[in-house]
Coordinates of C-alpha atoms in Angstrom, one line a residue:
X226 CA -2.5 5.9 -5.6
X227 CA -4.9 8.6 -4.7
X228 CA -5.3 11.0 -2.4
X229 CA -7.4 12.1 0.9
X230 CA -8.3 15.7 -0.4
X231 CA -9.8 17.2 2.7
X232 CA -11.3 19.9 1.4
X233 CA -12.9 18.4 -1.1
X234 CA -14.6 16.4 1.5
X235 CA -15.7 19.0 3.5
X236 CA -17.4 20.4 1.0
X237 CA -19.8 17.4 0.7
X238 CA -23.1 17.6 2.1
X239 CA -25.0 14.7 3.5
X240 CA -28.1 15.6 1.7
X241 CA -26.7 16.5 -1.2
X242 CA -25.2 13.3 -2.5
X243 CA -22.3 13.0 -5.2
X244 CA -20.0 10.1 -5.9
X245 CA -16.6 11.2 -5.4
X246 CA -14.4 8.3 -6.9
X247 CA -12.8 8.1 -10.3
X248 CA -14.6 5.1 -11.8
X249 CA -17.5 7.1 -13.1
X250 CA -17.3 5.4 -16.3
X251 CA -18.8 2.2 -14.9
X252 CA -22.4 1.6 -15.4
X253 CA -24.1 0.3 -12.3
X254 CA -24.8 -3.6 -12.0
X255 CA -27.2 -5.1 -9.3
X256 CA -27.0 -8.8 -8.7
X257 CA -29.2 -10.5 -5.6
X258 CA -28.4 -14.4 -4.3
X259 CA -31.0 -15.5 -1.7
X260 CA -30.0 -18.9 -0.7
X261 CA -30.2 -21.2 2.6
X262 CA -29.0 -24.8 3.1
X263 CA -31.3 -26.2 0.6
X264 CA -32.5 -23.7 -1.9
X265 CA -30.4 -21.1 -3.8
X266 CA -31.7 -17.8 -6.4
X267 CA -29.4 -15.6 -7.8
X268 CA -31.0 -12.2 -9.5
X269 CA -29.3 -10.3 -11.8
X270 CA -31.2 -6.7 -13.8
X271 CA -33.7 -6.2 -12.0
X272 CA -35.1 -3.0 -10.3
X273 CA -35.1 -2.0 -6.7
X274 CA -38.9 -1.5 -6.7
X275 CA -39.0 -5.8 -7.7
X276 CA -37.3 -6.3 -4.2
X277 CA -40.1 -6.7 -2.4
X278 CA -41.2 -10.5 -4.2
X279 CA -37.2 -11.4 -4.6
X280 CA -36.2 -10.7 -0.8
X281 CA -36.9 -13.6 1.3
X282 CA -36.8 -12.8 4.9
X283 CA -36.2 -16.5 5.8
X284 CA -33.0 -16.9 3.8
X285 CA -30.2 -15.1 4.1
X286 CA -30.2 -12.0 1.1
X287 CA -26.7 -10.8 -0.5
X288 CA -27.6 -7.4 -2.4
X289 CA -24.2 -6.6 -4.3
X290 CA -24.4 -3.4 -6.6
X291 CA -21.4 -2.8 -8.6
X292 CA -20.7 1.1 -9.9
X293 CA -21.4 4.0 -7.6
X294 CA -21.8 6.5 -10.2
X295 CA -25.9 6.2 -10.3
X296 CA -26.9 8.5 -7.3
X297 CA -30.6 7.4 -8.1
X298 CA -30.6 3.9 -7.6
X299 CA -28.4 3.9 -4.7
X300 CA -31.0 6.6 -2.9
X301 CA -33.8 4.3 -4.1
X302 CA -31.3 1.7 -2.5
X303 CA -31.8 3.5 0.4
X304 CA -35.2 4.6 0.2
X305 CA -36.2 1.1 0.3
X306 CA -34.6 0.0 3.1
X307 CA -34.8 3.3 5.0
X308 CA -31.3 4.0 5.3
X309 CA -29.7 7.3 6.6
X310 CA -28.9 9.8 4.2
X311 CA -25.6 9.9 6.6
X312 CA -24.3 6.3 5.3
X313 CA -25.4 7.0 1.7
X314 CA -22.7 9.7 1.7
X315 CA -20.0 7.8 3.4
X316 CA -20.9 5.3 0.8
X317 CA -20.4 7.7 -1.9
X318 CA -17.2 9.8 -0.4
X319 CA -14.5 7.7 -1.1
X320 CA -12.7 10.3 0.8
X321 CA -13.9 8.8 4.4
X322 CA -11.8 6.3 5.9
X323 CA -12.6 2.7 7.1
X324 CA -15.2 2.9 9.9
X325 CA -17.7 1.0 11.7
X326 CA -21.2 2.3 12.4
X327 CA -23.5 0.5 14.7
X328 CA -27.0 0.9 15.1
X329 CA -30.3 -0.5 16.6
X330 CA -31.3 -2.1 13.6
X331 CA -28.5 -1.5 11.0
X332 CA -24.7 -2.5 11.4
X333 CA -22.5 -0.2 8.2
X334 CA -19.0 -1.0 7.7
X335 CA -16.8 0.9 5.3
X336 CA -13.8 -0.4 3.8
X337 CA -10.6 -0.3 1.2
X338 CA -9.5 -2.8 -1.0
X339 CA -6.1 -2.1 -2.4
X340 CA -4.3 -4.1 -5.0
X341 CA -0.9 -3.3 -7.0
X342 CA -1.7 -1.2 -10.0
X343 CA -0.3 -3.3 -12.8
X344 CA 3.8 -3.1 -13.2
X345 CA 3.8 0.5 -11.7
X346 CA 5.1 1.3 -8.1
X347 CA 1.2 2.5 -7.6
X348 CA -1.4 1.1 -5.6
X349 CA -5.2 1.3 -7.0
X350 CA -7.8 2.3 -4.2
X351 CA -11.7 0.9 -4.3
X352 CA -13.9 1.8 -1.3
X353 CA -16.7 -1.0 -0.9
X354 CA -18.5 -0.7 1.9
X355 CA -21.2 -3.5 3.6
X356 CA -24.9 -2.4 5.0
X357 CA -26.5 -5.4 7.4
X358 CA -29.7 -5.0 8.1
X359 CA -32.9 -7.7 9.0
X360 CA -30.6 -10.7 7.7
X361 CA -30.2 -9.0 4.7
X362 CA -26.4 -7.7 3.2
X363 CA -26.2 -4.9 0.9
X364 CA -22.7 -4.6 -0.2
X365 CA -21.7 -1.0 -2.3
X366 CA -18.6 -1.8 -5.1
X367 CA -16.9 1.1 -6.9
X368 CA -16.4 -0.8 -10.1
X369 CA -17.2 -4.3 -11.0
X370 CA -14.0 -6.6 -10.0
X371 CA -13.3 -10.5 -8.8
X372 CA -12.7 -10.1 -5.2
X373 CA -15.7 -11.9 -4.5
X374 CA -15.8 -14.2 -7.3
X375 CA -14.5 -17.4 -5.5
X376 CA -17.2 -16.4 -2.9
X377 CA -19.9 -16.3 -5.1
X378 CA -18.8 -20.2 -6.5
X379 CA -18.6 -21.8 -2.9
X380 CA -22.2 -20.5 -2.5
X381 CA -23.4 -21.9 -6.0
X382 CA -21.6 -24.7 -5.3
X383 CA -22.9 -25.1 -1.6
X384 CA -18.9 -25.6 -0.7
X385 CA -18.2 -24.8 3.1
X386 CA -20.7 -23.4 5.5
X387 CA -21.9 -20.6 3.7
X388 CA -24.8 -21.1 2.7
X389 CA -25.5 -22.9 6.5
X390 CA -24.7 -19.5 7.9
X391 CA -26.2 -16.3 7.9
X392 CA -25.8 -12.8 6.5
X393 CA -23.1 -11.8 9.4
X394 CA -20.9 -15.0 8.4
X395 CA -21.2 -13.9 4.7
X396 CA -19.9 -10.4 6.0
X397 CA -16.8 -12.3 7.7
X398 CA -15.9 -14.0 4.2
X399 CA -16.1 -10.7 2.5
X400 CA -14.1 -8.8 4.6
X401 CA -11.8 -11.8 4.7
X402 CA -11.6 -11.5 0.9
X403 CA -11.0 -8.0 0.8
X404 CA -8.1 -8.5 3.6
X405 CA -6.7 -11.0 1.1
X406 CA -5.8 -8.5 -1.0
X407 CA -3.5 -6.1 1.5
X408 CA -1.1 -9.4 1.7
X409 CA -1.0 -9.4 -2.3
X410 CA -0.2 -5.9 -2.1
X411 CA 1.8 -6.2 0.8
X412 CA 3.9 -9.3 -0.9
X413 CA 3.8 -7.1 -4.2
X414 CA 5.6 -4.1 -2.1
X415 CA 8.1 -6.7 -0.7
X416 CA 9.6 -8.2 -3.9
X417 CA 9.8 -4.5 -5.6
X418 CA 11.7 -3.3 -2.0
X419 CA 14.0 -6.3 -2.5
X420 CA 14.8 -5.5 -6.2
X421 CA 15.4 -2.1 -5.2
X422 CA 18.2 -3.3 -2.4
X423 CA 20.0 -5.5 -4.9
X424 CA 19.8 -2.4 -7.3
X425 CA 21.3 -0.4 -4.5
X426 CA 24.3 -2.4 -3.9
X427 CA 24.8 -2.5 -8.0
X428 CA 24.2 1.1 -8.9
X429 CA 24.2 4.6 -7.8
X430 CA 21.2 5.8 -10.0
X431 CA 18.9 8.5 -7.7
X432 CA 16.3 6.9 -9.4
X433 CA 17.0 4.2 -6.7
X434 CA 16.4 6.6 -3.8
X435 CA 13.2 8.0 -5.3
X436 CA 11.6 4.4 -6.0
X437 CA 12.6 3.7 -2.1
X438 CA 11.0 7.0 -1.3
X439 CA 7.7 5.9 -3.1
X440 CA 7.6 2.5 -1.7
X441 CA 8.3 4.4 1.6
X442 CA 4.7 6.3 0.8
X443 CA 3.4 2.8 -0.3
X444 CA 3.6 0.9 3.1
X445 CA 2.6 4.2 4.9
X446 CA -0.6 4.7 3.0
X447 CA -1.2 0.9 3.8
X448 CA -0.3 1.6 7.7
X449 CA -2.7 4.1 7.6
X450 CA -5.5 2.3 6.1
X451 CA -5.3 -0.7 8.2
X452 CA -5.1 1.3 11.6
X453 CA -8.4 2.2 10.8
X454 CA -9.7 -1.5 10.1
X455 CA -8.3 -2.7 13.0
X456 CA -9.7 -0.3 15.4
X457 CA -13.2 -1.3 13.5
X458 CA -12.9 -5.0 14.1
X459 CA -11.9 -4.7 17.8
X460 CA -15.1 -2.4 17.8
X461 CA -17.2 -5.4 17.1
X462 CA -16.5 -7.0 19.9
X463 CA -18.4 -4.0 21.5
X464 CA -21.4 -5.2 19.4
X465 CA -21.1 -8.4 21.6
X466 CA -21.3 -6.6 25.0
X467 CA -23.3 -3.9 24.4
X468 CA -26.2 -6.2 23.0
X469 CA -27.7 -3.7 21.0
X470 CA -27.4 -4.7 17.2
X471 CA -28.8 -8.0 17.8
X472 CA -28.4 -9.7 13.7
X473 CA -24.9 -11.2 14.7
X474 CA -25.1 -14.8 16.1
X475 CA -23.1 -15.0 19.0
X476 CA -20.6 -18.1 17.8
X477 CA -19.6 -15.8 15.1
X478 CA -18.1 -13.1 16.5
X479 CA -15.1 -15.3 17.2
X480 CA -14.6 -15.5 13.3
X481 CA -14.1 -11.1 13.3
X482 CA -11.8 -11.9 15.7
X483 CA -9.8 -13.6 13.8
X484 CA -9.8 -10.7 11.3
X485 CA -8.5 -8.7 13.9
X486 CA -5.4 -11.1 14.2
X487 CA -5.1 -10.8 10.9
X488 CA -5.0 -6.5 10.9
X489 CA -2.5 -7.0 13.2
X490 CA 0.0 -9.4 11.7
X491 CA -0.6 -6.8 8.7
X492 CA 0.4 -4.3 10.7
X493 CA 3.6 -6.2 12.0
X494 CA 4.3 -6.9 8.8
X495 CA 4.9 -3.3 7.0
X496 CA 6.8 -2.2 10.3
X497 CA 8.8 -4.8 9.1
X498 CA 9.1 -4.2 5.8
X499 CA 9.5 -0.4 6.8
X500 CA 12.5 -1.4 8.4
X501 CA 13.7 -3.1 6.0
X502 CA 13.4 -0.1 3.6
X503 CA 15.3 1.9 6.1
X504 CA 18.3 -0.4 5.8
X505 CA 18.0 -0.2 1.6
X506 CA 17.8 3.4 2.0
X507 CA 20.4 3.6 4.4
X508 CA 22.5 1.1 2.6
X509 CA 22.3 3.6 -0.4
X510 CA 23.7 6.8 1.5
X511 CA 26.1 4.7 2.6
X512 CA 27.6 3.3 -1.1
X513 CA 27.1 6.8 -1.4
X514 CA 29.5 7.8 0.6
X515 CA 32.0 4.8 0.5
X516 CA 31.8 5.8 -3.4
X517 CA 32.5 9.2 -2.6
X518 CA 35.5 8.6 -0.5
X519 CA 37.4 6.4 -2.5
X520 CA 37.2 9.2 -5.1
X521 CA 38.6 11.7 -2.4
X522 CA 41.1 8.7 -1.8
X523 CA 42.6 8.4 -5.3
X524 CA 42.3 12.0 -5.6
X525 CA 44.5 12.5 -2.4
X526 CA 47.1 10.1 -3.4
X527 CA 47.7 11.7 -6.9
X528 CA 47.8 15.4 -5.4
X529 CA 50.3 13.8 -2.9
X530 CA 52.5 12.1 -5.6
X531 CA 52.5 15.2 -7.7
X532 CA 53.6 17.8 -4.7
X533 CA 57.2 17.0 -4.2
X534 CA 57.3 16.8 -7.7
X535 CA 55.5 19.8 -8.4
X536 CA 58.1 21.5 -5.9
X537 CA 60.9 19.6 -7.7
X538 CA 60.2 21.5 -11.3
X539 CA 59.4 24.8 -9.4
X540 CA 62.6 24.8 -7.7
X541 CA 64.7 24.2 -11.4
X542 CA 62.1 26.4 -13.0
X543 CA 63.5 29.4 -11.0
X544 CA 65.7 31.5 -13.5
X545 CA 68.4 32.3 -11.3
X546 CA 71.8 32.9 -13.1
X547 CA 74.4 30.9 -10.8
X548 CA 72.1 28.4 -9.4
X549 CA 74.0 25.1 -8.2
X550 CA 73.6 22.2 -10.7
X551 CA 72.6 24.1 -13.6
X552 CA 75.0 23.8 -16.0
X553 CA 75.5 20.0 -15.3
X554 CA 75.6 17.8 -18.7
X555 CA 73.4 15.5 -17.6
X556 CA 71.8 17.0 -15.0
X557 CA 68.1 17.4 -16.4
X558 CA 68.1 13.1 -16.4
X559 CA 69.3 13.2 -13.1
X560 CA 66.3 15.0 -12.3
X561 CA 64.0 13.2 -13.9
X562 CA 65.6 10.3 -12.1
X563 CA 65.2 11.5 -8.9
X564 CA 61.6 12.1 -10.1
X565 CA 60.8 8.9 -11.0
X566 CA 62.6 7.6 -8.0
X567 CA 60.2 10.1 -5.7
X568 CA 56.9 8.6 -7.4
X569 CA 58.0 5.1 -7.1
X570 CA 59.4 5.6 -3.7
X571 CA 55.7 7.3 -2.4
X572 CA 53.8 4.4 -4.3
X573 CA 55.4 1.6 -2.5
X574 CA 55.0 3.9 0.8
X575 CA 51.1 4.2 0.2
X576 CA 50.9 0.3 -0.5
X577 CA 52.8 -0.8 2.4
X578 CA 50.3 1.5 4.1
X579 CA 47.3 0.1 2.3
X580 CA 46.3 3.5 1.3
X581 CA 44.9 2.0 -2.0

């Protein structure tokens, strides 16, 4: 899972862009699907400068460009549809949490995607982040990946009312499908957090209590990236009063709404699952303890078995000359009798008492 690194941010300018992810092995893809109810073209390797006789101002235009790492073409990018150098770099920082931007003619929404990382206890991080703009959606991927496959078939297909819709409905599927993916992860945490309290009731490894602690970090990092959604989709119904970004269509603000629920059951969810971590965590300490005291306990009762025999021997070890007893033919059995007797006598006494 990585890290915020302030200062690394800081350090960014706004006019002096630089891709700050880690995927800067991935070449950068652009793929374009102008479609409407009746009529569908999908682009794929082709240059920005050919935008201007793809683009078709009538139909709703889905720009996707996989791979962050080419600071050219996502300037040109900009260039061409006179975009603030400002949303280039929040497009480039993945440093920058989620956030909504709203302006007269250009609505930017920045977002993360995170999905388990494999069979580790990690979670991988991809920024993507939307630009809408003149019926037209530019969408900014770190890395080429299938969260928007399934999307991409129901508008080939013509299945549901995408391709009905305009670009602000194909923004509400998208940031569906990314949502999609904090209940995998968050489903992901829960079965590991449920491993780890059967482990706990089995074991005493401290491995246990440093998996919980990383889980622990796991839902908090997800806490603190949907706080930030959330405020960001409740901000859109601002969009709806205000009345100045004017490219949403009024019956579909109800569907961002619904994402909003959503960010909120999410939220629900981890303090849930939070609590529930508590408990395993708690429940640990606890064997901890219970371990720890019936060790003291056993302890306890030999030391007290052994202490009036102890002052038993120290008492005939004593090398006095006319000490009572001593000279007694059988006396050393009779000691070791009343020994044994002593032992037996205490063990019975502890049981009765349910000491063990």
């Amino acid at each position: 899972m990585r890290k915020i690194k302030y200062k690394q941010g800081r350090k960014l300018q706004p006019y002096n862009l630089e891709y700050t992810g880690i995927y800067k092995s991935h070449d950068s893809e652009m793929q374009l699907f102008v479609f409407d109810n009746f009529d569908l073209i999908e682009y794929e390797d082709f240059k920005v400068s050919d935008l201007d006789k793809y683009i078709d101002p009538q139909k709703t235009n889905w720009l996707n460009l996989h791979g962050l790492n080419n600071i050219e073409l996502v300037k040109s990018i900009g260039n061409y549809f006179t975009i603030d150098n400002f949303m280039l770099a929040d497009i480039l920082n993945t440093t920058r949490r989620t956030k909504l931007e709203e302006f007269s003619d250009v609505l930017f929404f920045n977002i993360k995607s995170l999905l388990p990382a494999g069979d580790s206890d990690n979670i991988s991080v991809e920024q993507i982040s939307f630009l809408m703009k003149d019926g037209i959606l530019i969408s900014f991927q770190e890395k080429r990946s299938d969260f928007f496959t399934h999307i991409r078939e129901r508008i080939r297909t013509h299945s549901g009312i995408v391709r009905t819709k305009k670009a602000d409905y194909l923004l509400y599927i998208l940031l569906d499908a990314i949502m999609q993916n904090f209940y995998v992860t968050i489903e992901n945490e829960e079965d590991k957090v449920e491993e780890l309290i059967n482990l706990s009731k089995n074991s005493a490894d401290p491995i246990i209590l440093e998996r919980i602690e990383k889980h622990r970090d796991n839902f908090n990092f997800l806490k603190r990236s949907i706080i930030p959604l959330r405020d960001s989709l409740y901000d859109i119904k601002s969009i709806k009063d205000d009345n100045v970004f004017n490219a949403m269509e009024m019956e579909n603000f109800s569907f961002f709404t619904r994402l909003h629920q959503k960010s909120l059951e999410l939220l629900e969810q981890i303090e849930s699952d939070m609590g529930s971590l508590e408990s395993a965590s708690n429940f640990f300490f606890s064997a901890q303890t219970h371990k720890m005291n019936e060790i003291m306990k056993t302890l306890t009762i030999v030391s007290a078995i052994f202490i009036p025999l102890t002052f038993i021997a120290g008492v005939y070890g004593m090398n006095f000359e006319f000490m009572p007893e001593l000279h007694y033919k059988n006396g050393y059995y009779a000691v070791m009798g009343v020994m044994l007797l002593v032992v037996i006598g205490m063990i019975i006494y502890f049981k009765k008492r349910r000491y063990f």
